[in-house]
Amino acid sequence: MLKIDKFNFKGKKAIIRVDFNVPLNEKFEVTDDTRIKAALPTIKKVINDGGIAIVMSHFGRPKGKVNPDFSLSHLRGYFEKLLGTDVQSAPDCVGSEVEEMAAALKSGEVLLLENLRFHAEEEGKAKLPEGASEEEVKAANAEMKEKQKLFSKALAGLADVYVNDAFGTAHRAHASTAIIANYFDADSKMFGFLIDSEVSNLDKVLKEAKQPFTAIMGGAKVSSKITIIENLLDKVDNLILGGGMTYTFIKARGGKVGNSLCEDDYLELAKSIEIKAKEKGVKLYLATDVLAADDFSNDANTKVMPVEQIEDGWMGLDAGPESMKMFKEVIENSSTILWNGPVGVFEMEKFAPGSRVVAEAIAAATAKGAFSLIGGGDSVACINQFGLADQVSYISTAGGALLEYLEGKELPGIKAIRG
Ligand code: AMP
């Protein structure tokens, strides 16, 4: 597989899929430029080598229709400033005018294509009339598939090389994230720096983990994390389950959880996860004590209680001191650590200590040589809140794509290039 750091773009026209789906305010000003900044190393590499960068992205949800509110031209000036090079804006992403603009580009120049999602072919969802018959649905889907191929081919026709650097959309089999790759040979398609580092860091955890490997899964509900937990059971030595999902497990064991968050529909599943963990020799750690509150509020009264005896009217909102000690010890003795989801309601100061202890233990293990990966919006927010972001090995900021990768799914955008 081609590696971007080894590739020389001199004289090459590269079409680069980035994720410029950034938030804007009502004046169409960028309010968070993280995603634009994340794409810069790849774009700079292309132009610094003496290549041409044709940059494409989706932006918002215009649902296959041209909508000026979702025009990528709003970002052009901001992108230009960050990049430090002139950026031209195309009026569309395909069509004769765009082809002419792309053909006229010279070495070192950058063209920003218009929002890919102004074309329904990007996502490839067929529009179906209400009450469409099975036959009609089939025909409409087949027609859209053909149109999507033509659209992907038209995008590919603008360049010599395809670079995918949009990890955030790598779990989508869209025209620009996956299908376009069919129109490039193996020696003219590659990941950009962002996807490359996401994939290689995630693989350090999922494929090449040094033991002991500990995963800490937290967050609100077990229902949203089941597939990840099941996938991790084949890989980890220790699995710490924290946060709101604790109480579904405790209730399944016959414990009293009071008013704590609990998914009664998942009690059997919790039991089966415990059985599977035992069968696979995975040590499962659940809190033994919790900080319970009489209200879901930072002003609530709080009390430490045994996790299996939470009083009526009280709810567990953070790990208790005994549990924190246990989590800390397990984490600090690990060589590979994956953290997804806080172990308490960290947004409220009173219930942040459990997640802080986890974050600090991860930083301490990393300082001793462990590889640590933090992924998923809330644990990233946690590590930033505690000022420890620079003391862990890698922070993944991708949402859905990261979760699907952790679930063990093959992402279409990754497969399209890696095969
Ligand atoms: P998720 O999006 O599933 O990762 O959930 C993250 C959310 O879980 C955060 O907003 C936390 O406040 C919340 N959370 C963590 N622990 C608990 C708990 N014991 N009860 C209710 N919510 C929790």
Coordinates of C-alpha atoms and ligand atoms in Angstrom, one line a residue:
M1 CA 0.0 0.0 0.0
L2 CA 1.3 3.5 -0.9
K3 CA 2.3 5.7 2.0
I4 CA 1.8 9.4 1.7
D5 CA 5.1 10.2 3.5
K6 CA 7.0 8.2 0.8
F7 CA 5.1 9.6 -2.2
N8 CA 6.3 12.4 -4.3
F9 CA 3.4 14.5 -5.7
K10 CA 5.6 16.6 -8.0
G11 CA 3.7 17.1 -11.3
K12 CA 0.7 15.1 -9.9
K13 CA -2.9 16.4 -9.5
A14 CA -4.3 14.9 -6.3
I15 CA -7.9 14.9 -5.4
I16 CA -8.1 14.9 -1.6
R17 CA -11.2 13.9 0.4
V18 CA -11.1 15.9 3.6
D19 CA -13.7 16.4 6.3
F20 CA -14.5 20.2 6.3
N21 CA -17.8 19.7 8.0
V22 CA -17.1 22.4 10.6
P23 CA -19.6 24.4 12.6
L24 CA -20.4 27.9 11.4
N25 CA -22.2 30.8 13.2
E26 CA -25.0 32.8 11.7
K27 CA -22.5 35.0 9.9
F28 CA -21.0 31.9 8.2
E29 CA -17.9 32.2 10.3
V30 CA -16.0 29.1 11.4
T31 CA -16.4 28.5 15.1
D32 CA -14.3 25.4 15.4
D33 CA -11.5 24.8 12.9
T34 CA -10.2 21.5 14.3
R35 CA -11.1 19.5 11.2
I36 CA -9.7 22.0 8.8
K37 CA -6.4 22.1 10.7
A38 CA -6.3 18.3 10.8
A39 CA -6.4 18.2 7.0
L40 CA -3.6 20.7 6.5
P41 CA -0.5 18.4 6.7
T42 CA -1.8 16.3 3.7
I43 CA -2.7 19.3 1.6
K44 CA 0.6 21.0 2.4
K45 CA 2.6 17.8 1.5
V46 CA 0.9 17.8 -1.9
I47 CA 1.7 21.4 -2.8
N48 CA 5.1 21.5 -1.1
D49 CA 6.1 18.5 -3.3
G50 CA 5.1 20.6 -6.3
G51 CA 1.8 18.9 -6.9
I52 CA -1.8 20.3 -7.3
A53 CA -4.4 19.9 -4.6
I54 CA -8.0 19.5 -5.5
V55 CA -9.8 19.5 -2.2
M56 CA -13.3 18.0 -1.7
S57 CA -15.6 17.6 1.2
H58 CA -19.2 17.3 2.3
F59 CA -20.7 20.1 4.4
G60 CA -23.9 19.8 6.4
R61 CA -26.9 17.9 5.2
P62 CA -28.2 19.6 2.0
K63 CA -29.8 16.3 1.0
G64 CA -28.7 16.2 -2.6
K65 CA -29.8 19.7 -3.4
V66 CA -27.9 22.9 -4.0
N67 CA -28.3 25.1 -0.9
P68 CA -26.2 28.3 -0.5
D69 CA -26.3 27.9 3.3
F70 CA -24.2 24.8 2.8
S71 CA -21.7 26.1 0.3
L72 CA -18.1 25.3 1.0
S73 CA -17.2 28.7 -0.4
H74 CA -18.1 30.1 3.1
L75 CA -14.9 28.3 4.3
R76 CA -12.6 29.3 1.4
G77 CA -11.1 32.4 3.0
Y78 CA -10.6 30.8 6.4
F79 CA -9.0 27.7 4.8
E80 CA -6.8 30.0 2.7
K81 CA -5.6 31.8 5.8
L82 CA -4.8 28.6 7.7
L83 CA -3.0 27.1 4.6
G84 CA -1.1 30.2 3.8
T85 CA -1.7 29.7 0.1
D86 CA -4.3 31.0 -2.4
V87 CA -7.3 28.8 -2.6
Q88 CA -9.7 28.9 -5.6
S89 CA -13.3 28.0 -5.2
A90 CA -15.1 25.8 -7.8
P91 CA -18.9 26.5 -8.5
D92 CA -19.6 22.7 -8.3
C93 CA -17.6 19.5 -7.8
V94 CA -18.2 17.9 -11.2
G95 CA -19.1 19.2 -14.7
S96 CA -17.4 21.0 -17.6
E97 CA -16.7 24.2 -15.7
V98 CA -15.0 22.4 -12.9
E99 CA -13.1 20.2 -15.4
E100 CA -11.7 23.3 -17.1
M101 CA -10.7 24.9 -13.8
A102 CA -9.0 21.6 -12.7
A103 CA -7.2 21.3 -16.0
A104 CA -5.8 24.9 -15.8
L105 CA -4.3 24.4 -12.3
K106 CA -0.6 24.7 -12.0
S107 CA 1.9 23.2 -9.6
G108 CA 1.4 24.3 -6.0
E109 CA -2.2 25.5 -6.6
V110 CA -5.3 24.6 -4.6
L111 CA -8.9 24.2 -5.8
L112 CA -11.7 23.7 -3.3
L113 CA -14.6 21.9 -4.9
E114 CA -18.2 22.7 -4.0
N115 CA -20.1 20.6 -1.4
L116 CA -20.2 17.0 -2.6
R117 CA -23.6 16.5 -1.0
F118 CA -25.2 19.0 -3.4
H119 CA -25.4 15.8 -5.5
A120 CA -27.6 13.0 -4.3
E121 CA -25.0 10.6 -5.9
E122 CA -22.5 11.4 -3.2
E123 CA -24.5 9.5 -0.5
G124 CA -26.2 7.3 -3.1
K125 CA -29.6 7.3 -1.5
A126 CA -32.4 6.9 -4.1
K127 CA -35.4 9.2 -3.7
L128 CA -38.5 7.1 -3.5
P129 CA -42.1 8.1 -3.9
E130 CA -44.3 7.4 -1.0
G131 CA -45.8 3.9 -1.1
A132 CA -43.3 2.7 -3.7
S133 CA -43.6 -1.0 -4.5
E134 CA -40.7 -3.4 -3.9
E135 CA -40.0 -3.4 -7.7
E136 CA -39.9 0.4 -7.8
V137 CA -37.6 0.5 -4.9
K138 CA -35.3 -2.0 -6.5
A139 CA -35.3 -0.1 -9.8
A140 CA -34.6 3.3 -8.1
N141 CA -31.7 1.9 -6.1
A142 CA -30.2 0.2 -9.1
E143 CA -30.5 3.5 -11.1
M144 CA -28.9 5.5 -8.3
K145 CA -26.0 3.0 -8.1
E146 CA -25.3 3.6 -11.7
K147 CA -25.5 7.3 -11.3
Q148 CA -23.2 7.1 -8.3
K149 CA -20.6 5.3 -10.3
L150 CA -20.7 8.0 -13.0
F151 CA -20.4 10.7 -10.4
S152 CA -17.4 8.9 -8.8
K153 CA -15.8 8.5 -12.2
A154 CA -16.3 12.2 -12.9
L155 CA -14.6 13.2 -9.6
A156 CA -11.8 10.7 -10.3
G157 CA -11.3 12.2 -13.8
L158 CA -10.2 15.5 -12.3
A159 CA -7.0 14.1 -10.9
D160 CA -4.1 11.6 -11.2
V161 CA -4.0 10.5 -7.6
Y162 CA -6.7 10.0 -4.9
V163 CA -6.0 10.7 -1.3
N164 CA -8.5 10.0 1.4
D165 CA -8.0 11.9 4.6
A166 CA -11.5 12.0 6.0
F167 CA -11.5 9.5 8.8
G168 CA -14.7 11.0 10.2
T169 CA -16.6 9.7 7.1
A170 CA -14.5 6.5 6.5
H171 CA -17.5 4.4 7.7
R172 CA -19.6 5.6 4.8
A173 CA -19.6 3.9 1.5
H174 CA -20.1 7.2 -0.4
A175 CA -18.8 8.2 -3.8
S176 CA -15.9 10.4 -2.6
T177 CA -15.0 8.2 0.4
A178 CA -15.0 4.8 -1.2
I179 CA -16.4 4.3 -4.7
I180 CA -14.0 6.8 -6.3
A181 CA -11.1 4.6 -5.3
N182 CA -12.2 2.0 -7.9
Y183 CA -11.1 4.4 -10.6
F184 CA -7.5 4.6 -9.4
D185 CA -4.8 1.9 -9.5
A186 CA -3.1 0.7 -6.3
D187 CA -0.2 3.0 -7.1
S188 CA -2.3 6.1 -7.3
K189 CA -4.4 6.0 -4.2
M190 CA -3.5 6.4 -0.5
F191 CA -4.5 7.6 2.9
G192 CA -3.7 11.1 4.0
F193 CA -1.7 11.7 7.1
L194 CA -4.8 11.9 9.3
I195 CA -6.3 8.6 8.3
D196 CA -2.9 7.0 8.3
S197 CA -2.2 8.0 11.9
E198 CA -5.8 7.1 13.0
V199 CA -5.5 3.6 11.5
S200 CA -2.0 2.9 12.6
N201 CA -2.7 4.0 16.2
L202 CA -6.0 2.1 16.3
D203 CA -4.2 -1.0 15.0
K204 CA -1.6 -0.7 17.8
V205 CA -4.5 -1.3 20.2
L206 CA -6.8 -3.6 18.2
K207 CA -4.2 -5.7 16.4
E208 CA -0.8 -5.3 18.0
A209 CA -1.6 -4.7 21.7
K210 CA 1.1 -5.4 24.2
Q211 CA -0.2 -7.2 27.3
P212 CA -1.7 -6.6 29.7
F213 CA -4.3 -4.8 27.6
T214 CA -6.9 -2.9 29.5
A215 CA -10.0 -1.3 28.0
I216 CA -12.1 1.1 30.0
M217 CA -15.6 1.5 28.7
G218 CA -17.8 4.0 30.3
G219 CA -20.6 6.4 29.2
A220 CA -24.3 6.4 29.8
K221 CA -25.7 3.2 28.3
V222 CA -24.6 -0.3 27.7
S223 CA -27.0 -0.6 24.7
S224 CA -24.8 1.8 22.6
K225 CA -21.6 -0.1 23.4
I226 CA -22.5 -3.8 23.2
T227 CA -20.8 -4.5 19.9
I228 CA -17.6 -2.8 21.0
I229 CA -17.6 -4.7 24.3
E230 CA -18.1 -8.0 22.5
N231 CA -15.3 -7.3 20.1
L232 CA -13.0 -6.2 22.9
L233 CA -13.6 -9.4 24.8
D234 CA -11.5 -11.3 22.2
K235 CA -8.6 -8.9 22.7
V236 CA -8.3 -7.5 26.2
D237 CA -7.0 -8.9 29.5
N238 CA -8.9 -6.5 31.6
L239 CA -12.2 -4.8 30.9
I240 CA -13.3 -2.0 33.2
L241 CA -17.0 -1.2 32.8
G242 CA -17.9 2.1 34.3
G243 CA -20.4 5.0 34.2
G244 CA -24.1 4.5 33.7
M245 CA -23.8 1.0 32.3
T246 CA -22.5 -0.3 35.7
Y247 CA -26.1 -0.4 37.0
T248 CA -27.5 -2.7 34.3
F249 CA -24.7 -5.2 35.2
I250 CA -25.3 -4.8 39.0
K251 CA -29.1 -5.2 38.6
A252 CA -28.5 -8.3 36.4
R253 CA -26.4 -9.7 39.3
G254 CA -29.4 -9.2 41.6
G255 CA -28.1 -5.9 43.2
K256 CA -30.3 -2.9 44.2
V257 CA -29.6 0.1 42.0
G258 CA -32.1 2.6 43.4
N259 CA -32.8 5.4 40.8
S260 CA -29.5 4.8 38.9
L261 CA -29.6 4.7 35.1
C262 CA -30.5 1.1 34.2
E263 CA -31.6 -0.6 31.0
D264 CA -33.9 -3.3 32.1
D265 CA -34.1 -4.7 28.5
Y266 CA -30.4 -5.5 28.7
L267 CA -30.1 -7.5 31.9
E268 CA -29.8 -10.8 30.0
L269 CA -27.2 -9.3 27.8
A270 CA -25.2 -8.0 30.8
K271 CA -25.3 -11.5 32.2
S272 CA -24.1 -13.0 28.9
I273 CA -21.2 -10.5 28.7
E274 CA -20.1 -11.6 32.2
I275 CA -20.3 -15.3 31.2
K276 CA -18.4 -14.6 27.9
A277 CA -15.7 -12.6 29.8
K278 CA -15.2 -15.6 32.1
E279 CA -15.0 -18.0 29.2
K280 CA -12.4 -15.9 27.5
G281 CA -10.3 -15.3 30.6
V282 CA -11.0 -11.6 30.6
K283 CA -11.1 -10.0 34.0
L284 CA -14.2 -7.8 34.2
Y285 CA -14.0 -4.9 36.7
L286 CA -17.2 -3.1 37.9
A287 CA -17.3 -0.5 40.6
T288 CA -17.7 -2.0 44.1
D289 CA -18.8 1.3 45.6
V290 CA -20.3 4.4 44.1
L291 CA -20.9 8.1 44.9
A292 CA -24.6 8.2 45.0
A293 CA -26.7 11.4 44.8
D294 CA -30.4 12.2 45.6
D295 CA -30.7 14.2 42.4
F296 CA -29.1 14.4 39.0
S297 CA -27.5 17.7 39.9
N298 CA -24.2 19.2 41.1
D299 CA -26.1 20.5 44.1
A300 CA -27.5 17.1 45.1
N301 CA -26.7 15.5 48.5
T302 CA -24.2 12.7 48.0
K303 CA -23.2 9.5 49.9
V304 CA -20.8 6.7 49.2
M305 CA -22.7 3.4 49.0
P306 CA -21.9 -0.2 48.1
V307 CA -22.8 -0.6 44.4
E308 CA -25.2 -3.4 45.1
Q309 CA -27.1 -1.6 47.8
I310 CA -28.1 1.8 46.4
E311 CA -30.9 3.1 48.5
D312 CA -34.3 4.0 47.0
G313 CA -34.4 7.6 45.7
W314 CA -30.6 7.6 45.2
M315 CA -28.6 7.2 42.0
G316 CA -25.0 6.3 41.4
L317 CA -23.3 9.1 39.5
D318 CA -19.6 8.3 40.0
A319 CA -17.2 5.6 41.1
G320 CA -16.6 5.4 44.8
P321 CA -13.1 5.6 46.5
E322 CA -12.6 1.9 46.7
S323 CA -13.5 1.5 43.0
M324 CA -11.2 4.3 42.0
K325 CA -8.3 2.6 43.8
M326 CA -9.1 -0.6 42.0
F327 CA -9.4 1.1 38.5
K328 CA -6.1 3.0 39.1
E329 CA -4.2 -0.1 40.0
V330 CA -5.4 -2.1 37.0
I331 CA -4.7 0.8 34.6
E332 CA -1.3 1.6 36.0
N333 CA -0.2 -2.0 35.5
S334 CA -1.2 -2.1 31.9
S335 CA 0.9 -1.9 28.8
T336 CA -1.9 -1.1 26.4
I337 CA -4.9 1.1 27.3
L338 CA -8.0 2.0 25.5
W339 CA -10.5 4.5 27.0
N340 CA -13.9 5.2 25.7
G341 CA -16.5 6.9 27.8
P342 CA -16.3 8.6 31.3
V343 CA -16.9 6.5 34.5
G344 CA -19.1 9.2 36.0
V345 CA -21.1 12.3 35.2
F346 CA -17.8 14.2 34.7
E347 CA -19.6 17.3 33.4
M348 CA -20.6 18.0 37.1
E349 CA -17.7 18.7 39.3
K350 CA -19.0 16.5 42.1
F351 CA -19.0 13.5 39.9
A352 CA -15.8 14.1 37.9
P353 CA -13.2 12.5 40.4
G354 CA -13.7 8.9 39.1
S355 CA -13.0 9.9 35.5
R356 CA -10.1 12.1 36.7
V357 CA -8.5 9.1 38.5
V358 CA -8.9 7.1 35.3
A359 CA -7.3 9.9 33.2
E360 CA -4.5 10.3 35.7
A361 CA -3.8 6.6 35.9
I362 CA -3.7 6.4 32.1
A363 CA -1.2 9.3 32.0
A364 CA 0.9 7.6 34.7
A365 CA 1.0 4.3 32.8
T366 CA 1.9 6.1 29.6
A367 CA 4.8 7.8 31.4
K368 CA 6.0 4.3 32.3
G369 CA 5.9 3.2 28.6
A370 CA 2.3 2.0 28.0
F371 CA 0.5 2.8 24.8
S372 CA -2.7 4.7 25.5
L373 CA -5.5 5.6 23.1
I374 CA -8.4 7.8 24.1
G375 CA -11.3 7.8 21.7
G376 CA -14.9 9.0 21.6
G377 CA -16.2 12.5 22.2
D378 CA -16.8 12.3 26.0
S379 CA -13.5 10.8 27.0
V380 CA -11.7 13.3 24.8
A381 CA -13.6 16.0 26.5
C382 CA -12.6 14.5 29.9
I383 CA -8.9 14.3 29.1
N384 CA -9.0 17.9 27.9
Q385 CA -10.9 19.0 31.0
F386 CA -8.3 17.5 33.2
G387 CA -5.4 19.0 31.2
L388 CA -3.9 15.6 30.4
A389 CA -4.2 15.5 26.6
D390 CA -0.5 15.7 26.1
Q391 CA 0.2 12.9 28.5
V392 CA -1.5 10.1 26.6
S393 CA -0.2 8.4 23.4
Y394 CA -3.0 9.2 21.0
I395 CA -6.4 10.9 21.0
S396 CA -8.8 9.9 18.3
T397 CA -11.4 12.6 17.5
A398 CA -13.5 10.6 15.0
G399 CA -17.0 9.7 16.2
G400 CA -19.0 7.1 14.3
A401 CA -16.0 5.8 12.3
L402 CA -14.0 5.2 15.4
L403 CA -16.8 3.4 17.1
E404 CA -17.3 1.1 14.0
Y405 CA -13.6 0.4 13.9
L406 CA -13.6 -0.5 17.6
E407 CA -16.6 -2.7 16.8
G408 CA -14.4 -4.7 14.5
K409 CA -16.2 -3.6 11.3
E410 CA -14.3 -3.0 8.1
L411 CA -14.8 0.6 7.2
P412 CA -15.6 1.1 3.4
G413 CA -13.2 4.1 3.2
I414 CA -10.3 2.1 4.7
K415 CA -11.1 -1.0 2.6
A416 CA -11.3 1.0 -0.6
I417 CA -7.6 1.8 -0.3
R418 CA -6.1 -0.9 1.8
G419 CA -8.1 -3.7 0.0
Ligands
AMP1 P1 -21.8 8.1 26.1 O1 -22.2 9.1 25.1 O2 -22.6 6.9 26.0 O3 -20.3 7.8 26.0 O4 -22.1 8.7 27.5 C1 -21.4 9.8 28.0 C2 -22.3 10.4 29.1 O5 -22.4 9.4 30.1 C3 -21.7 11.5 29.8 O6 -22.4 12.7 29.4 C4 -21.8 11.2 31.3 O7 -22.3 12.3 32.0 C5 -22.8 10.1 31.3 N1 -22.6 9.2 32.5 C6 -21.5 8.7 33.0 N2 -21.8 8.1 34.1 C7 -23.1 8.2 34.3 C8 -24.0 7.7 35.4 N3 -23.6 7.0 36.4 N4 -25.3 8.0 35.2 C9 -25.8 8.7 34.2 N5 -25.0 9.2 33.2 C10 -23.7 8.9 33.3

